[in-house]
mmCIF file of C-alpha atoms in Angstrom:
data_model
loop_
_atom_site.group_PDB
_atom_site.id
_atom_site.type_symbol
_atom_site.label_atom_id
_atom_site.label_comp_id
_atom_site.label_asym_id
_atom_site.label_seq_id
_atom_site.Cartn_x
_atom_site.Cartn_y
_atom_site.Cartn_z
ATOM 1 C CA MET X 1 22.323 -22.986 -6.109
ATOM 2 C CA ASP X 2 19.814 -23.335 -3.426
ATOM 3 C CA GLN X 3 16.138 -24.244 -3.900
ATOM 4 C CA THR X 4 14.901 -20.625 -3.476
ATOM 5 C CA THR X 5 17.288 -19.269 -6.175
ATOM 6 C CA THR X 6 16.408 -22.022 -8.517
ATOM 7 C CA THR X 7 12.582 -21.318 -8.069
ATOM 8 C CA ALA X 8 13.141 -17.598 -8.536
ATOM 9 C CA THR X 9 15.175 -18.194 -11.766
ATOM 10 C CA THR X 10 12.520 -20.627 -13.070
ATOM 11 C CA ALA X 11 9.871 -18.016 -12.362
ATOM 12 C CA LEU X 12 11.829 -15.231 -14.078
ATOM 13 C CA LEU X 13 12.395 -17.410 -17.118
ATOM 14 C CA ARG X 14 8.806 -18.395 -17.291
ATOM 15 C CA ARG X 15 7.686 -14.737 -17.215
ATOM 16 C CA TRP X 16 10.208 -13.208 -19.618
ATOM 17 C CA LEU X 17 11.363 -16.105 -21.991
ATOM 18 C CA PRO X 18 8.100 -16.077 -24.036
ATOM 19 C CA ALA X 19 8.322 -12.349 -24.474
ATOM 20 C CA ALA X 20 11.929 -12.425 -25.514
ATOM 21 C CA ALA X 21 11.217 -15.213 -27.888
ATOM 22 C CA LEU X 22 8.319 -13.303 -29.459
ATOM 23 C CA LEU X 23 10.544 -10.226 -29.987
ATOM 24 C CA VAL X 24 13.305 -12.369 -31.614
ATOM 25 C CA LEU X 25 10.692 -13.925 -33.901
ATOM 26 C CA VAL X 26 9.338 -10.528 -34.853
ATOM 27 C CA GLY X 27 12.950 -9.556 -35.675
ATOM 28 C CA VAL X 28 13.409 -12.525 -37.745
ATOM 29 C CA GLY X 29 10.180 -11.984 -39.602
ATOM 30 C CA TYR X 30 11.005 -8.534 -40.423
ATOM 31 C CA GLY X 31 14.528 -9.533 -41.382
ATOM 32 C CA LEU X 32 13.379 -12.141 -43.751
ATOM 33 C CA GLY X 33 11.029 -9.517 -45.413
ATOM 34 C CA LEU X 34 7.908 -11.440 -44.721
ATOM 35 C CA HIS X 35 5.817 -8.208 -44.736
ATOM 36 C CA ARG X 36 7.124 -7.470 -48.214
ATOM 37 C CA HIS X 37 5.527 -10.631 -49.585
ATOM 38 C CA LEU X 38 2.053 -10.166 -47.923
ATOM 39 C CA THR X 39 0.793 -7.839 -50.477
ATOM 40 C CA LEU X 40 -1.962 -7.902 -53.222
ATOM 41 C CA THR X 41 0.807 -7.239 -55.783
ATOM 42 C CA ALA X 42 2.380 -10.507 -54.873
ATOM 43 C CA LEU X 43 -1.078 -12.122 -55.258
ATOM 44 C CA VAL X 44 -1.515 -10.575 -58.802
ATOM 45 C CA GLU X 45 1.919 -11.862 -59.827
ATOM 46 C CA ASN X 46 1.269 -15.384 -58.597
ATOM 47 C CA ARG X 47 -2.376 -15.725 -59.147
ATOM 48 C CA ASP X 48 -2.403 -18.648 -61.643
ATOM 49 C CA LEU X 49 0.227 -20.594 -59.644
ATOM 50 C CA LEU X 50 -1.658 -20.273 -56.475
ATOM 51 C CA ARG X 51 -4.953 -21.016 -58.027
ATOM 52 C CA GLN X 52 -3.505 -24.325 -59.436
ATOM 53 C CA TRP X 53 -2.014 -25.298 -56.108
ATOM 54 C CA VAL X 54 -5.149 -24.546 -54.130
ATOM 55 C CA ASP X 55 -7.138 -26.565 -56.673
ATOM 56 C CA GLY X 56 -4.840 -29.516 -56.144
ATOM 57 C CA HIS X 57 -4.287 -29.336 -52.479
ATOM 58 C CA PHE X 58 -7.210 -27.507 -51.126
ATOM 59 C CA LEU X 59 -7.190 -28.727 -47.400
ATOM 60 C CA LEU X 60 -3.475 -28.380 -47.171
ATOM 61 C CA ALA X 61 -3.769 -24.776 -48.572
ATOM 62 C CA VAL X 62 -6.395 -23.877 -46.052
ATOM 63 C CA ALA X 63 -4.237 -25.221 -43.206
ATOM 64 C CA GLY X 64 -1.348 -23.323 -44.519
ATOM 65 C CA TYR X 65 -3.286 -20.153 -44.737
ATOM 66 C CA LEU X 66 -4.555 -20.578 -41.140
ATOM 67 C CA ALA X 67 -0.945 -21.150 -39.843
ATOM 68 C CA LEU X 68 0.392 -18.179 -41.805
ATOM 69 C CA TYR X 69 -2.371 -15.958 -40.468
ATOM 70 C CA VAL X 70 -1.657 -16.958 -36.925
ATOM 71 C CA VAL X 71 2.050 -16.288 -37.388
ATOM 72 C CA VAL X 72 1.473 -12.805 -39.052
ATOM 73 C CA VAL X 73 -0.861 -11.684 -36.243
ATOM 74 C CA ALA X 74 1.227 -13.105 -33.370
ATOM 75 C CA LEU X 75 4.306 -11.259 -34.754
ATOM 76 C CA SER X 76 2.375 -8.155 -35.593
ATOM 77 C CA ILE X 77 3.532 -8.199 -39.140
ATOM 78 C CA PRO X 78 1.789 -5.798 -41.554
ATOM 79 C CA GLY X 79 -0.265 -7.667 -44.228
ATOM 80 C CA ALA X 80 -3.222 -9.145 -42.384
ATOM 81 C CA ALA X 81 -5.649 -7.167 -44.569
ATOM 82 C CA ALA X 82 -4.086 -8.348 -47.799
ATOM 83 C CA LEU X 83 -4.061 -11.897 -46.430
ATOM 84 C CA SER X 84 -7.746 -11.709 -45.658
ATOM 85 C CA LEU X 85 -8.529 -10.508 -49.146
ATOM 86 C CA ALA X 86 -6.261 -13.232 -50.572
ATOM 87 C CA GLY X 87 -8.155 -15.793 -48.429
ATOM 88 C CA GLY X 88 -11.457 -14.747 -49.974
ATOM 89 C CA PHE X 89 -10.005 -14.850 -53.417
ATOM 90 C CA LEU X 90 -8.400 -18.379 -53.172
ATOM 91 C CA PHE X 91 -10.957 -20.179 -50.970
ATOM 92 C CA GLY X 92 -14.197 -18.271 -51.296
ATOM 93 C CA TRP X 93 -15.741 -16.171 -48.608
ATOM 94 C CA ALA X 94 -17.698 -18.991 -46.880
ATOM 95 C CA VAL X 95 -14.356 -20.992 -46.139
ATOM 96 C CA SER X 96 -12.173 -17.878 -45.704
ATOM 97 C CA ALA X 97 -14.249 -15.875 -43.228
ATOM 98 C CA PRO X 98 -14.396 -18.530 -40.438
ATOM 99 C CA VAL X 99 -10.763 -19.638 -40.970
ATOM 100 C CA THR X 100 -9.699 -15.975 -40.740
ATOM 101 C CA VAL X 101 -11.759 -15.413 -37.533
ATOM 102 C CA LEU X 102 -10.119 -18.585 -35.926
ATOM 103 C CA ALA X 103 -6.654 -17.723 -37.005
ATOM 104 C CA ALA X 104 -6.759 -14.085 -36.048
ATOM 105 C CA THR X 105 -8.254 -14.872 -32.672
ATOM 106 C CA ALA X 106 -5.497 -17.479 -31.945
ATOM 107 C CA GLY X 107 -2.685 -15.125 -32.876
ATOM 108 C CA ALA X 108 -4.161 -12.276 -30.912
ATOM 109 C CA ALA X 109 -4.558 -14.609 -27.962
ATOM 110 C CA ILE X 110 -0.823 -15.572 -28.218
ATOM 111 C CA VAL X 111 0.250 -11.894 -27.953
ATOM 112 C CA PHE X 112 -2.282 -11.227 -25.228
ATOM 113 C CA GLU X 113 -1.079 -14.077 -22.972
ATOM 114 C CA ILE X 114 2.684 -13.184 -23.550
ATOM 115 C CA VAL X 115 2.183 -9.537 -22.831
ATOM 116 C CA LYS X 116 -0.015 -10.332 -19.803
ATOM 117 C CA THR X 117 2.234 -12.720 -18.170
ATOM 118 C CA SER X 118 5.302 -10.546 -18.551
ATOM 119 C CA LEU X 119 4.825 -6.780 -18.913
ATOM 120 C CA GLY X 120 1.266 -6.899 -17.570
ATOM 121 C CA ALA X 121 2.293 -8.774 -14.459
ATOM 122 C CA ALA X 122 5.236 -6.568 -14.005
ATOM 123 C CA LEU X 123 3.041 -3.371 -14.310
ATOM 124 C CA ALA X 124 0.517 -4.744 -11.948
ATOM 125 C CA GLU X 125 3.134 -5.305 -9.350
ATOM 126 C CA ARG X 126 4.612 -1.757 -9.563
ATOM 127 C CA SER X 127 1.471 0.325 -10.338
ATOM 128 C CA GLY X 128 0.008 2.755 -7.911
ATOM 129 C CA ALA X 129 -3.490 3.160 -6.660
ATOM 130 C CA LEU X 130 -4.705 5.349 -9.715
ATOM 131 C CA VAL X 131 -3.361 2.844 -12.387
ATOM 132 C CA GLN X 132 -5.047 -0.058 -10.453
ATOM 133 C CA ARG X 133 -8.353 1.714 -10.386
ATOM 134 C CA LEU X 134 -8.086 2.393 -14.064
ATOM 135 C CA ALA X 135 -7.231 -1.290 -14.704
ATOM 136 C CA ARG X 136 -10.062 -2.378 -12.577
ATOM 137 C CA GLY X 137 -12.538 -0.055 -14.504
ATOM 138 C CA PHE X 138 -11.210 -1.452 -17.858
ATOM 139 C CA THR X 139 -11.663 -5.070 -16.616
ATOM 140 C CA GLU X 140 -15.162 -4.467 -15.425
ATOM 141 C CA ASN X 141 -16.202 -3.203 -18.790
ATOM 142 C CA ALA X 142 -13.778 -5.259 -20.821
ATOM 143 C CA PHE X 143 -16.127 -6.992 -23.096
ATOM 144 C CA SER X 144 -17.994 -3.912 -24.269
ATOM 145 C CA LEU X 145 -14.712 -1.982 -24.802
ATOM 146 C CA LEU X 146 -12.965 -4.705 -26.579
ATOM 147 C CA LEU X 147 -15.876 -5.347 -28.822
ATOM 148 C CA PHE X 148 -15.821 -1.749 -29.692
ATOM 149 C CA LEU X 149 -12.121 -1.723 -30.393
ATOM 150 C CA ARG X 150 -12.388 -4.859 -32.556
ATOM 151 C CA LEU X 151 -15.449 -3.635 -34.599
ATOM 152 C CA ALA X 152 -14.034 -0.026 -35.191
ATOM 153 C CA PRO X 153 -11.292 -0.578 -37.911
ATOM 154 C CA VAL X 154 -9.488 2.619 -36.836
ATOM 155 C CA PHE X 155 -7.558 0.826 -34.104
ATOM 156 C CA PRO X 156 -4.512 -1.185 -35.091
ATOM 157 C CA PHE X 157 -5.178 -4.875 -34.291
ATOM 158 C CA TRP X 158 -1.756 -5.426 -32.864
ATOM 159 C CA ALA X 159 -2.072 -2.516 -30.520
ATOM 160 C CA VAL X 160 -5.305 -3.702 -29.126
ATOM 161 C CA ASN X 161 -3.694 -7.058 -28.428
ATOM 162 C CA ALA X 162 -0.741 -5.552 -26.608
ATOM 163 C CA VAL X 163 -2.741 -3.042 -24.629
ATOM 164 C CA SER X 164 -5.278 -5.543 -23.562
ATOM 165 C CA GLY X 165 -2.414 -7.757 -22.229
ATOM 166 C CA LEU X 166 -1.443 -4.989 -19.867
ATOM 167 C CA SER X 167 -4.785 -5.247 -18.101
ATOM 168 C CA ARG X 168 -6.306 -7.942 -15.959
ATOM 169 C CA ILE X 169 -8.854 -9.062 -18.521
ATOM 170 C CA PRO X 170 -9.547 -12.893 -18.372
ATOM 171 C CA LEU X 171 -8.426 -14.702 -21.463
ATOM 172 C CA SER X 172 -11.880 -15.973 -22.048
ATOM 173 C CA THR X 173 -13.354 -12.481 -22.264
ATOM 174 C CA PHE X 174 -10.519 -11.365 -24.571
ATOM 175 C CA VAL X 175 -11.073 -14.311 -26.926
ATOM 176 C CA ALA X 176 -14.871 -14.038 -26.981
ATOM 177 C CA ALA X 177 -14.855 -10.223 -27.608
ATOM 178 C CA THR X 178 -12.094 -10.642 -30.354
ATOM 179 C CA ALA X 179 -13.795 -13.456 -32.134
ATOM 180 C CA ILE X 180 -17.237 -11.757 -32.186
ATOM 181 C CA GLY X 181 -15.767 -8.393 -33.031
ATOM 182 C CA ILE X 182 -13.770 -9.421 -36.046
ATOM 183 C CA ILE X 183 -16.654 -11.426 -37.628
ATOM 184 C CA PRO X 184 -18.238 -8.516 -39.659
ATOM 185 C CA GLY X 185 -14.803 -7.315 -40.934
ATOM 186 C CA SER X 186 -13.645 -10.819 -41.806
ATOM 187 C CA ILE X 187 -16.808 -11.488 -43.814
ATOM 188 C CA ALA X 188 -16.518 -8.150 -45.550
ATOM 189 C CA PHE X 189 -12.772 -8.677 -46.593
ATOM 190 C CA ALA X 190 -13.538 -12.212 -47.656
ATOM 191 C CA LEU X 191 -16.436 -11.031 -49.919
ATOM 192 C CA ILE X 192 -14.341 -8.284 -51.348
ATOM 193 C CA GLY X 193 -11.485 -10.855 -51.882
ATOM 194 C CA SER X 194 -13.877 -13.362 -53.624
ATOM 195 C CA GLY X 195 -14.492 -10.749 -56.294
ATOM 196 C CA LEU X 196 -10.947 -9.835 -56.935
ATOM 197 C CA ASP X 197 -10.580 -11.555 -60.215
ATOM 198 C CA ARG X 198 -12.199 -8.678 -62.234
ATOM 199 C CA VAL X 199 -10.193 -6.114 -60.216
ATOM 200 C CA ILE X 200 -6.968 -7.967 -60.931
ATOM 201 C CA ASP X 201 -7.797 -8.350 -64.646
ATOM 202 C CA ALA X 202 -8.556 -4.579 -64.900
ATOM 203 C CA ASP X 203 -5.357 -3.710 -63.050
ATOM 204 C CA LEU X 204 -3.232 -6.072 -65.435
ATOM 205 C CA ALA X 205 -4.820 -4.440 -68.391
ATOM 206 C CA SER X 206 -3.846 -1.050 -67.082
ATOM 207 C CA TYR X 207 -0.291 -2.214 -66.410
ATOM 208 C CA ARG X 208 0.083 -3.730 -69.910
ATOM 209 C CA ALA X 209 -1.148 -0.551 -71.480
ATOM 210 C CA CYS X 210 1.297 1.403 -69.407
ATOM 211 C CA VAL X 211 4.218 -0.855 -70.448
ATOM 212 C CA ALA X 212 3.210 -0.533 -74.071
ATOM 213 C CA ALA X 213 3.254 3.226 -73.905
ATOM 214 C CA LYS X 214 6.189 4.046 -71.490
ATOM 215 C CA GLY X 215 8.206 0.868 -70.902
ATOM 216 C CA ALA X 216 8.266 -1.604 -67.972
ATOM 217 C CA SER X 217 10.565 0.587 -65.846
ATOM 218 C CA ALA X 218 7.919 3.281 -65.544
ATOM 219 C CA CYS X 219 4.921 1.096 -64.629
ATOM 220 C CA HIS X 220 3.856 -1.014 -61.741
ATOM 221 C CA VAL X 221 0.889 -2.994 -60.379
ATOM 222 C CA SER X 222 -0.941 -0.640 -58.296
ATOM 223 C CA LEU X 223 -3.485 -2.882 -56.426
ATOM 224 C CA SER X 224 -3.474 -2.643 -52.741
ATOM 225 C CA ALA X 225 -5.755 -3.488 -49.800
ATOM 226 C CA ALA X 226 -6.299 0.247 -49.001
ATOM 227 C CA SER X 227 -7.595 1.001 -52.491
ATOM 228 C CA LEU X 228 -10.304 -1.748 -52.101
ATOM 229 C CA ILE X 229 -11.706 -0.654 -48.740
ATOM 230 C CA SER X 230 -14.422 1.880 -49.115
ATOM 231 C CA PRO X 231 -15.212 4.647 -46.650
ATOM 232 C CA GLU X 232 -18.708 3.222 -46.393
ATOM 233 C CA LEU X 233 -17.296 -0.053 -45.029
ATOM 234 C CA VAL X 234 -15.129 1.717 -42.495
ATOM 235 C CA TRP X 235 -18.154 3.875 -41.320
ATOM 236 C CA GLY X 236 -20.335 0.902 -41.194
ATOM 237 C CA LEU X 237 -17.939 -1.061 -38.933
ATOM 238 C CA SER X 238 -17.387 1.920 -36.832
ATOM 239 C CA ALA X 239 -21.141 2.264 -36.384
ATOM 240 C CA LEU X 240 -21.289 -1.332 -35.170
ATOM 241 C CA GLY X 241 -18.437 -0.472 -32.808
ATOM 242 C CA LEU X 242 -20.514 2.313 -31.329
ATOM 243 C CA VAL X 243 -23.425 0.007 -30.771
ATOM 244 C CA ALA X 244 -21.140 -2.269 -28.727
ATOM 245 C CA LEU X 245 -20.544 0.718 -26.397
ATOM 246 C CA LEU X 246 -24.215 1.251 -25.687
ATOM 247 C CA PRO X 247 -24.412 -1.084 -22.639
ATOM 248 C CA LEU X 248 -21.264 0.695 -21.207
ATOM 249 C CA LEU X 249 -22.830 4.091 -21.797
ATOM 250 C CA ALA X 250 -26.217 3.077 -20.347
ATOM 251 C CA ARG X 251 -24.326 1.797 -17.211
ATOM 252 C CA PHE X 252 -22.418 5.022 -16.895
ATOM 253 C CA TRP X 253 -25.609 7.058 -17.346
ATOM 254 C CA LYS X 254 -27.513 5.046 -14.789
ATOM 255 C CA GLY X 255 -24.752 5.460 -12.213
ATOM 256 C CA ARG X 256 -24.538 9.289 -12.590
ATOM 257 C CA PRO X 257 -25.643 11.341 -9.469
ATOM 258 C CA ALA X 258 -28.941 13.059 -9.962
#
């Protein structure tokens, strides 16, 4: 094998091996059923055990939470919302919120870089003039657009990571917009999580009453992340997202022909 072939093979592996490894790990994560354990039901069932372990190994528990959150975000496994609530419940909002921001940003950056160096690079090489102009426009307004996408909770976190990787946004811009954009939501989720004790007690009381009346087979713990997120919170975060778009709208309006 000559030097040119070796260099080409190395470049090909460097581009596609991380993407292939990520896809394999996503398959393994789903195959092991990791997403089925990242629920508030699991938190309710193991509340006392988790609390005891955190009390005895606080720093190790925080490090484990951070690592698990990075893995969940990087593998795009559902459950980040429940994990954010659990972090507030186990560590308090003041510890949980910054750790969540750090972990979610790191996981998002992993996906962004892998997509950017594989699919994004391939798309850039094969795209026409129109796609290149669109990519250029997105890159020029990347911070405002990303901030909006992060603040408005209607856009899937994993989708924003992947789509951003298809553009030519610098990693520094992606990381800054992601970290800043998820701060309000991370604090909100951590605060909700820190008050879960009363919610869990009420849910368990309803479950026990149901078991006494109908039997265990007809009852289940109904606590979910969706049931704890109020419409007011969603609208509030969406409004912040619109504020992030104001500089972009002002620039567009200023550049309009008379």
